[in-house]
Short mmCIF file of C-alpha atoms in Angstrom, two decimals:
data_model
loop_
_atom_site.label_atom_id
_atom_site.label_comp_id
_atom_site.label_asym_id
_atom_site.label_seq_id
_atom_site.Cartn_x
_atom_site.Cartn_y
_atom_site.Cartn_z
CA MET A 1202 100.92 46.07 51.62
CA GLY A 1203 97.70 44.64 52.87
CA GLU A 1204 96.67 41.96 55.25
CA PHE A 1205 95.50 38.55 54.81
CA CYS A 1206 94.43 36.20 56.76
CA SER A 1207 96.44 32.90 55.28
CA ILE A 1208 98.06 31.85 52.37
CA GLN A 1209 96.75 29.25 50.33
CA SER A 1210 99.16 29.47 47.28
CA ALA A 1211 102.35 31.58 47.80
CA GLY A 1212 104.87 31.69 45.26
CA LEU A 1213 108.43 32.55 46.33
CA ALA A 1214 110.86 35.22 44.42
CA LEU A 1215 114.06 34.97 45.05
CA GLY A 1216 116.61 37.64 43.52
CA GLY A 1217 119.93 38.06 42.42
CA GLY A 1218 122.90 39.01 44.89
CA ALA A 1219 125.91 36.86 44.74
CA ALA A 1220 126.96 36.20 48.16
CA ARG A 1221 124.12 37.90 49.81
CA GLY A 1222 121.68 35.20 48.43
CA TRP A 1223 122.78 33.24 51.43
CA ALA A 1224 120.38 35.55 53.01
CA HIS A 1225 117.60 33.64 51.15
CA ILE A 1226 118.40 30.83 53.04
CA GLY A 1227 117.45 32.59 56.47
CA VAL A 1228 114.01 33.89 54.54
CA ILE A 1229 113.35 30.10 53.60
CA LEU A 1230 113.85 29.48 57.45
CA ALA A 1231 111.73 31.68 58.78
CA LEU A 1232 108.82 30.98 56.35
CA ALA A 1233 109.06 27.32 57.19
CA GLU A 1234 108.73 28.36 60.60
CA LYS A 1235 105.89 30.61 60.37
CA ASN A 1236 103.99 27.49 58.42
CA ILE A 1237 104.09 29.51 55.26
CA ARG A 1238 103.92 27.12 52.41
CA ILE A 1239 105.60 27.71 49.47
CA THR A 1240 104.03 26.23 45.93
CA HIS A 1241 106.47 27.88 43.41
CA ILE A 1242 109.50 29.37 43.06
CA ALA A 1243 110.79 31.63 40.77
CA GLY A 1244 114.88 32.61 41.07
CA THR A 1245 117.12 34.89 39.34
CA SER A 1246 120.87 34.39 39.79
CA ILE A 1247 122.17 33.18 43.15
CA GLY A 1248 118.23 33.09 44.02
CA ALA A 1249 117.97 30.43 41.39
CA PHE A 1250 120.96 28.64 43.03
CA VAL A 1251 119.57 28.66 46.53
CA GLY A 1252 115.70 28.46 44.95
CA ALA A 1253 117.04 24.74 43.34
CA PHE A 1254 118.21 23.34 46.47
CA TYR A 1255 114.69 24.46 48.01
CA ALA A 1256 112.64 23.06 45.53
CA THR A 1257 114.66 19.66 45.67
CA ASN A 1258 114.43 19.02 49.51
CA GLU A 1259 118.10 19.50 49.77
CA LEU A 1260 118.21 22.71 51.51
CA ASP A 1261 119.96 21.12 54.59
CA ILE A 1262 122.91 20.17 52.17
CA LEU A 1263 123.37 23.77 51.07
CA ILE A 1264 123.06 25.00 54.08
CA SER A 1265 125.99 22.58 55.57
CA ASN A 1266 128.53 23.45 52.49
CA VAL A 1267 127.56 27.18 53.20
CA MET A 1268 128.31 27.08 56.74
CA HIS A 1269 131.61 25.87 56.59
CA LEU A 1270 132.87 27.82 53.02
CA ASP A 1271 135.68 30.03 53.53
CA TRP A 1272 136.66 33.37 51.44
CA ARG A 1273 138.88 31.53 49.29
CA HIS A 1274 136.78 28.47 48.27
CA GLY A 1275 134.28 31.07 47.50
CA VAL A 1276 135.98 33.12 45.45
CA GLY A 1277 137.87 29.98 44.07
CA TYR A 1278 133.90 29.29 41.97
CA PHE A 1279 134.69 32.29 40.09
CA THR A 1280 138.48 31.92 39.23
CA SER A 1281 138.71 28.32 37.55
CA VAL A 1282 139.57 27.58 34.02
CA PRO A 1283 139.43 30.98 32.08
CA SER A 1284 137.76 31.28 28.47
CA LYS A 1285 137.58 33.93 26.38
CA THR A 1286 133.82 34.57 27.21
CA GLY A 1287 134.49 35.04 30.91
CA MET A 1288 137.06 34.41 33.41
CA THR A 1289 135.83 30.88 34.23
CA ASN A 1290 133.93 28.07 32.70
CA GLY A 1291 132.15 27.44 35.77
CA ARG A 1292 132.95 24.05 36.05
CA LYS A 1293 133.44 24.05 39.61
CA ILE A 1294 129.86 25.00 40.38
CA THR A 1295 128.42 22.61 37.66
CA GLU A 1296 129.88 19.86 39.80
CA PHE A 1297 128.75 21.08 42.70
CA LEU A 1298 125.22 21.20 41.45
CA GLU A 1299 125.29 17.88 39.69
CA ASN A 1300 126.78 16.14 42.91
CA HIS A 1301 124.01 17.44 45.40
CA LEU A 1302 120.80 18.04 43.51
CA SER A 1303 118.69 14.66 43.78
CA VAL A 1304 116.95 15.40 40.55
CA GLU A 1305 118.32 16.19 36.97
CA THR A 1306 115.07 18.16 35.24
CA LEU A 1307 113.01 20.98 36.65
CA GLU A 1308 109.76 18.98 36.02
CA GLU A 1309 110.99 16.84 38.73
CA ALA A 1310 111.40 19.36 41.41
CA ALA A 1311 109.08 19.13 44.81
CA ILE A 1312 108.47 22.51 44.16
CA PRO A 1313 108.11 24.22 40.59
CA LEU A 1314 110.76 25.93 39.74
CA CYS A 1315 111.84 28.52 37.15
CA THR A 1316 114.93 30.22 36.71
CA VAL A 1317 115.69 33.55 34.62
CA ALA A 1318 118.30 34.38 32.27
CA THR A 1319 119.31 36.92 29.55
CA ASP A 1320 119.70 35.94 26.04
CA LEU A 1321 122.60 37.73 24.92
CA ARG A 1322 121.84 38.11 21.23
CA THR A 1323 118.19 39.90 21.71
CA GLY A 1324 118.71 40.87 25.21
CA GLY A 1325 115.36 39.63 25.82
CA GLU A 1326 114.03 37.64 29.31
CA VAL A 1327 114.46 33.78 28.93
CA ILE A 1328 112.26 31.66 31.53
CA LEU A 1329 113.59 28.07 32.06
CA SER A 1330 110.83 25.76 33.24
CA ARG A 1331 111.79 22.59 31.72
CA GLY A 1332 114.65 20.41 31.05
CA SER A 1333 117.91 20.19 32.86
CA ILE A 1334 117.86 21.90 35.83
CA VAL A 1335 121.67 22.31 36.20
CA ASP A 1336 121.58 23.99 33.01
CA ALA A 1337 119.03 26.29 34.17
CA VAL A 1338 120.84 27.55 37.22
CA ARG A 1339 124.39 27.60 35.64
CA ALA A 1340 122.51 29.91 32.85
CA SER A 1341 120.98 32.25 35.59
CA ILE A 1342 124.25 32.78 37.57
CA ALA A 1343 126.50 33.40 34.34
CA ILE A 1344 127.26 36.77 35.34
CA PRO A 1345 128.30 38.55 32.06
CA GLY A 1346 132.75 38.85 31.80
CA VAL A 1347 133.05 36.19 35.13
CA PHE A 1348 131.09 32.91 33.86
CA THR A 1349 130.83 32.11 30.14
CA PRO A 1350 127.39 32.24 28.60
CA VAL A 1351 125.48 29.03 28.31
CA GLN A 1352 125.07 28.02 24.76
CA THR A 1353 121.64 26.43 23.78
CA GLU A 1354 119.78 25.73 20.30
CA ASP A 1355 117.94 28.88 20.51
CA PHE A 1356 119.61 31.24 23.15
CA LEU A 1357 123.08 32.49 24.38
CA LEU A 1358 122.22 32.75 28.03
CA VAL A 1359 123.62 34.72 31.10
CA ASP A 1360 122.73 36.30 34.12
CA GLY A 1361 119.15 36.96 34.49
CA GLY A 1362 119.89 39.85 36.71
CA LEU A 1363 120.36 42.20 33.55
CA VAL A 1364 116.59 42.18 33.23
CA ASN A 1365 114.31 40.81 35.73
CA PRO A 1366 116.39 40.81 38.82
CA VAL A 1367 113.61 39.69 41.49
CA PRO A 1368 111.50 37.39 39.49
CA VAL A 1369 107.91 38.75 40.18
CA CYS A 1370 106.37 38.66 37.19
CA THR A 1371 107.71 34.94 36.44
CA LEU A 1372 105.57 33.74 39.48
CA ARG A 1373 102.48 35.12 38.18
CA ARG A 1374 102.82 33.27 34.75
CA MET A 1375 103.18 29.82 36.92
CA GLY A 1376 100.07 30.50 38.60
CA ALA A 1377 100.70 32.10 41.90
CA GLU A 1378 97.81 34.03 43.57
CA THR A 1379 100.25 35.40 46.44
CA ILE A 1380 103.58 36.46 46.28
CA ILE A 1381 106.57 36.91 48.60
CA ALA A 1382 109.68 38.62 47.12
CA VAL A 1383 113.01 39.17 48.07
CA ASP A 1384 115.47 41.77 47.28
CA LEU A 1385 118.97 41.81 47.93
CA ASN A 1386 119.90 44.94 45.96
CA GLY A 1387 119.79 47.38 48.14
CA VAL A 1388 122.25 50.53 47.67
CA PRO A 1389 123.34 52.20 50.79
CA THR A 1390 121.97 55.71 50.75
CA ASP A 1391 124.18 57.34 53.72
CA PRO A 1392 127.19 58.61 51.78
CA ASP A 1393 129.39 57.63 54.67
CA VAL A 1394 128.85 54.06 53.53
CA PRO A 1395 130.97 53.25 50.56
CA LEU A 1396 129.95 50.79 47.82
CA LEU A 1397 133.44 50.01 47.40
CA GLU A 1398 135.88 48.92 50.76
CA LYS A 1399 138.98 49.09 48.97
CA GLU A 1400 140.68 52.18 47.26
CA GLN A 1401 141.99 49.75 44.40
CA PRO A 1402 139.27 47.10 43.97
CA ASN A 1403 140.09 44.21 41.97
CA MET A 1404 138.00 43.11 38.96
CA LEU A 1405 135.37 41.06 40.90
CA GLU A 1406 134.57 43.99 43.13
CA ILE A 1407 134.40 46.23 40.33
CA ILE A 1408 131.99 43.62 38.57
CA GLY A 1409 129.89 43.10 42.01
CA VAL A 1410 129.29 46.67 42.72
CA SER A 1411 128.44 47.69 39.04
CA ALA A 1412 126.06 44.87 38.65
CA ASN A 1413 124.30 46.32 42.36
CA ILE A 1414 123.85 49.27 40.97
CA ILE A 1415 122.24 48.44 37.86
CA GLU A 1416 120.00 45.71 39.47
CA ALA A 1417 119.13 48.05 42.31
CA GLY A 1418 117.74 50.37 39.77
CA LEU A 1419 115.97 47.89 37.53
CA THR A 1420 114.72 46.25 40.52
CA GLN A 1421 113.02 49.50 41.79
CA LYS A 1422 111.25 49.68 38.67
CA ARG A 1423 110.19 46.56 38.18
CA LEU A 1424 108.80 46.06 41.88
CA ALA A 1425 107.04 49.18 41.49
CA GLU A 1426 104.86 48.17 37.93
CA ASP A 1427 104.60 44.61 39.60
CA PRO A 1428 104.55 44.53 43.23
CA PRO A 1429 104.67 41.49 45.30
CA ASP A 1430 102.00 41.24 47.89
CA LEU A 1431 104.99 40.77 50.56
CA LEU A 1432 108.55 42.14 50.02
CA ILE A 1433 111.58 41.13 52.64
CA ARG A 1434 114.54 43.46 51.81
CA PRO A 1435 117.47 42.69 54.33
CA ASP A 1436 119.75 45.12 54.70
CA LEU A 1437 122.97 44.00 53.59
CA ALA A 1438 124.83 46.87 51.99
CA HIS A 1439 127.48 46.31 54.35
CA ILE A 1440 128.22 42.98 52.88
CA SER A 1441 130.26 42.68 49.79
CA TYR A 1442 129.35 40.75 46.84
CA LEU A 1443 132.31 37.88 47.36
CA ASP A 1444 131.52 37.55 51.13
CA PHE A 1445 130.72 33.94 50.64
CA ASN A 1446 132.66 33.10 53.79
CA LYS A 1447 129.81 35.12 55.90
CA GLY A 1448 127.12 32.57 55.80
CA GLU A 1449 125.96 32.34 59.41
CA GLU A 1450 125.56 36.17 59.57
CA LEU A 1451 123.57 36.25 56.08
CA ILE A 1452 121.43 33.52 57.01
CA ARG A 1453 120.75 35.11 60.25
CA LEU A 1454 119.78 38.58 58.87
CA GLY A 1455 117.58 37.11 56.39
CA TYR A 1456 115.94 34.93 58.84
CA GLU A 1457 115.46 38.34 61.34
CA THR A 1458 114.28 40.75 58.48
CA ALA A 1459 111.65 37.84 57.34
CA ILE A 1460 110.58 37.59 61.00
CA GLN A 1461 110.00 41.12 61.23
CA THR A 1462 108.45 42.16 58.05
CA LEU A 1463 106.07 39.19 58.57
CA ALA A 1464 105.08 40.79 61.77
CA THR A 1465 105.02 44.10 60.66
CA ASP A 1466 102.89 43.87 57.86
CA GLY A 1467 100.33 41.35 59.15
CA LEU A 1468 100.97 38.00 57.26
CA LYS A 1469 99.07 35.51 59.33
CA GLU A 1470 100.40 31.66 59.25
CA GLU A 1471 98.12 28.98 57.57
CA ASN A 1472 96.13 26.87 59.65
#
C-alpha cells in the first residue's frame, strides 16, 4: 500500500460477516475522527446493512440499538416466520430498516450507496443502485437457507457474499478514485483456534462457519485481483457469526484496527 497525501474522493467497501459486521461501525468512527471523507459506499450483506445507516446519516440510531442488543434478540432476527425457501421471511429486519432509515430510496441517500446481491438463477452478481433502500439491503443480507430470497422482476436475489464479499470493484464502477476496504472474513490459521466452539453446533452456527470458509477464500482471491488502496482487516476470528450481543467489543476492535492501519500505511488526514 503506497503512501499518499490526502483523500479527495474515497470509497468505502464494507464486507460481509454477520455479527462481525458491527466492527464496520468502529472503522467508520475512526475514519471520521481522522477527517477522512467518504463519498461512495458499497456494501455486501452486513456491510450493506451498516452502510445504509451510514449513508443516510442514521449511524447513531444503529449504534444505540447495537449497544443494547442481547444474544436472544440478535438471533431472533434469524428465527422469525419460517418459509419453504428459508428459516425466516426476514420481516423483523425489514421492519427495523423501515422504522429507522430516514429515506426510502437509494437515490435519496446522503452518500451514494450500492448494495451487492447474487442472482440465484444465473449465479451472477447484481449491483443495486436505484429503488427501495430497504429491498436493496434485504436482498444483500439474504443468507441462503436462512432468509428467503428477494424476488424482483428480473432476479431472485440472495446474499452478495456468494460472489463479491468485499465489493471493491463496485466502488470503481461508482467512480471512487481511492478505495478503503474492510474485510471481516479472516479465518484463524492457528490449529488451536477452532472455527466451531461447540462439538455439536446448531444449524445457524454450521451455516455461519461454512459461509466464513467460502467467503474467506473468495475474498482473498478478489482482493488479490483488485486490491484497494487501504485494507482494514480486524482480527475477529474469535467472534462467532451469531455474537450480535458483542457490539461494544466489535466496535472497539474495528476502531482500533482502523486507527492502527491508518498509522501503519501512512494514510494522511485531509486538510
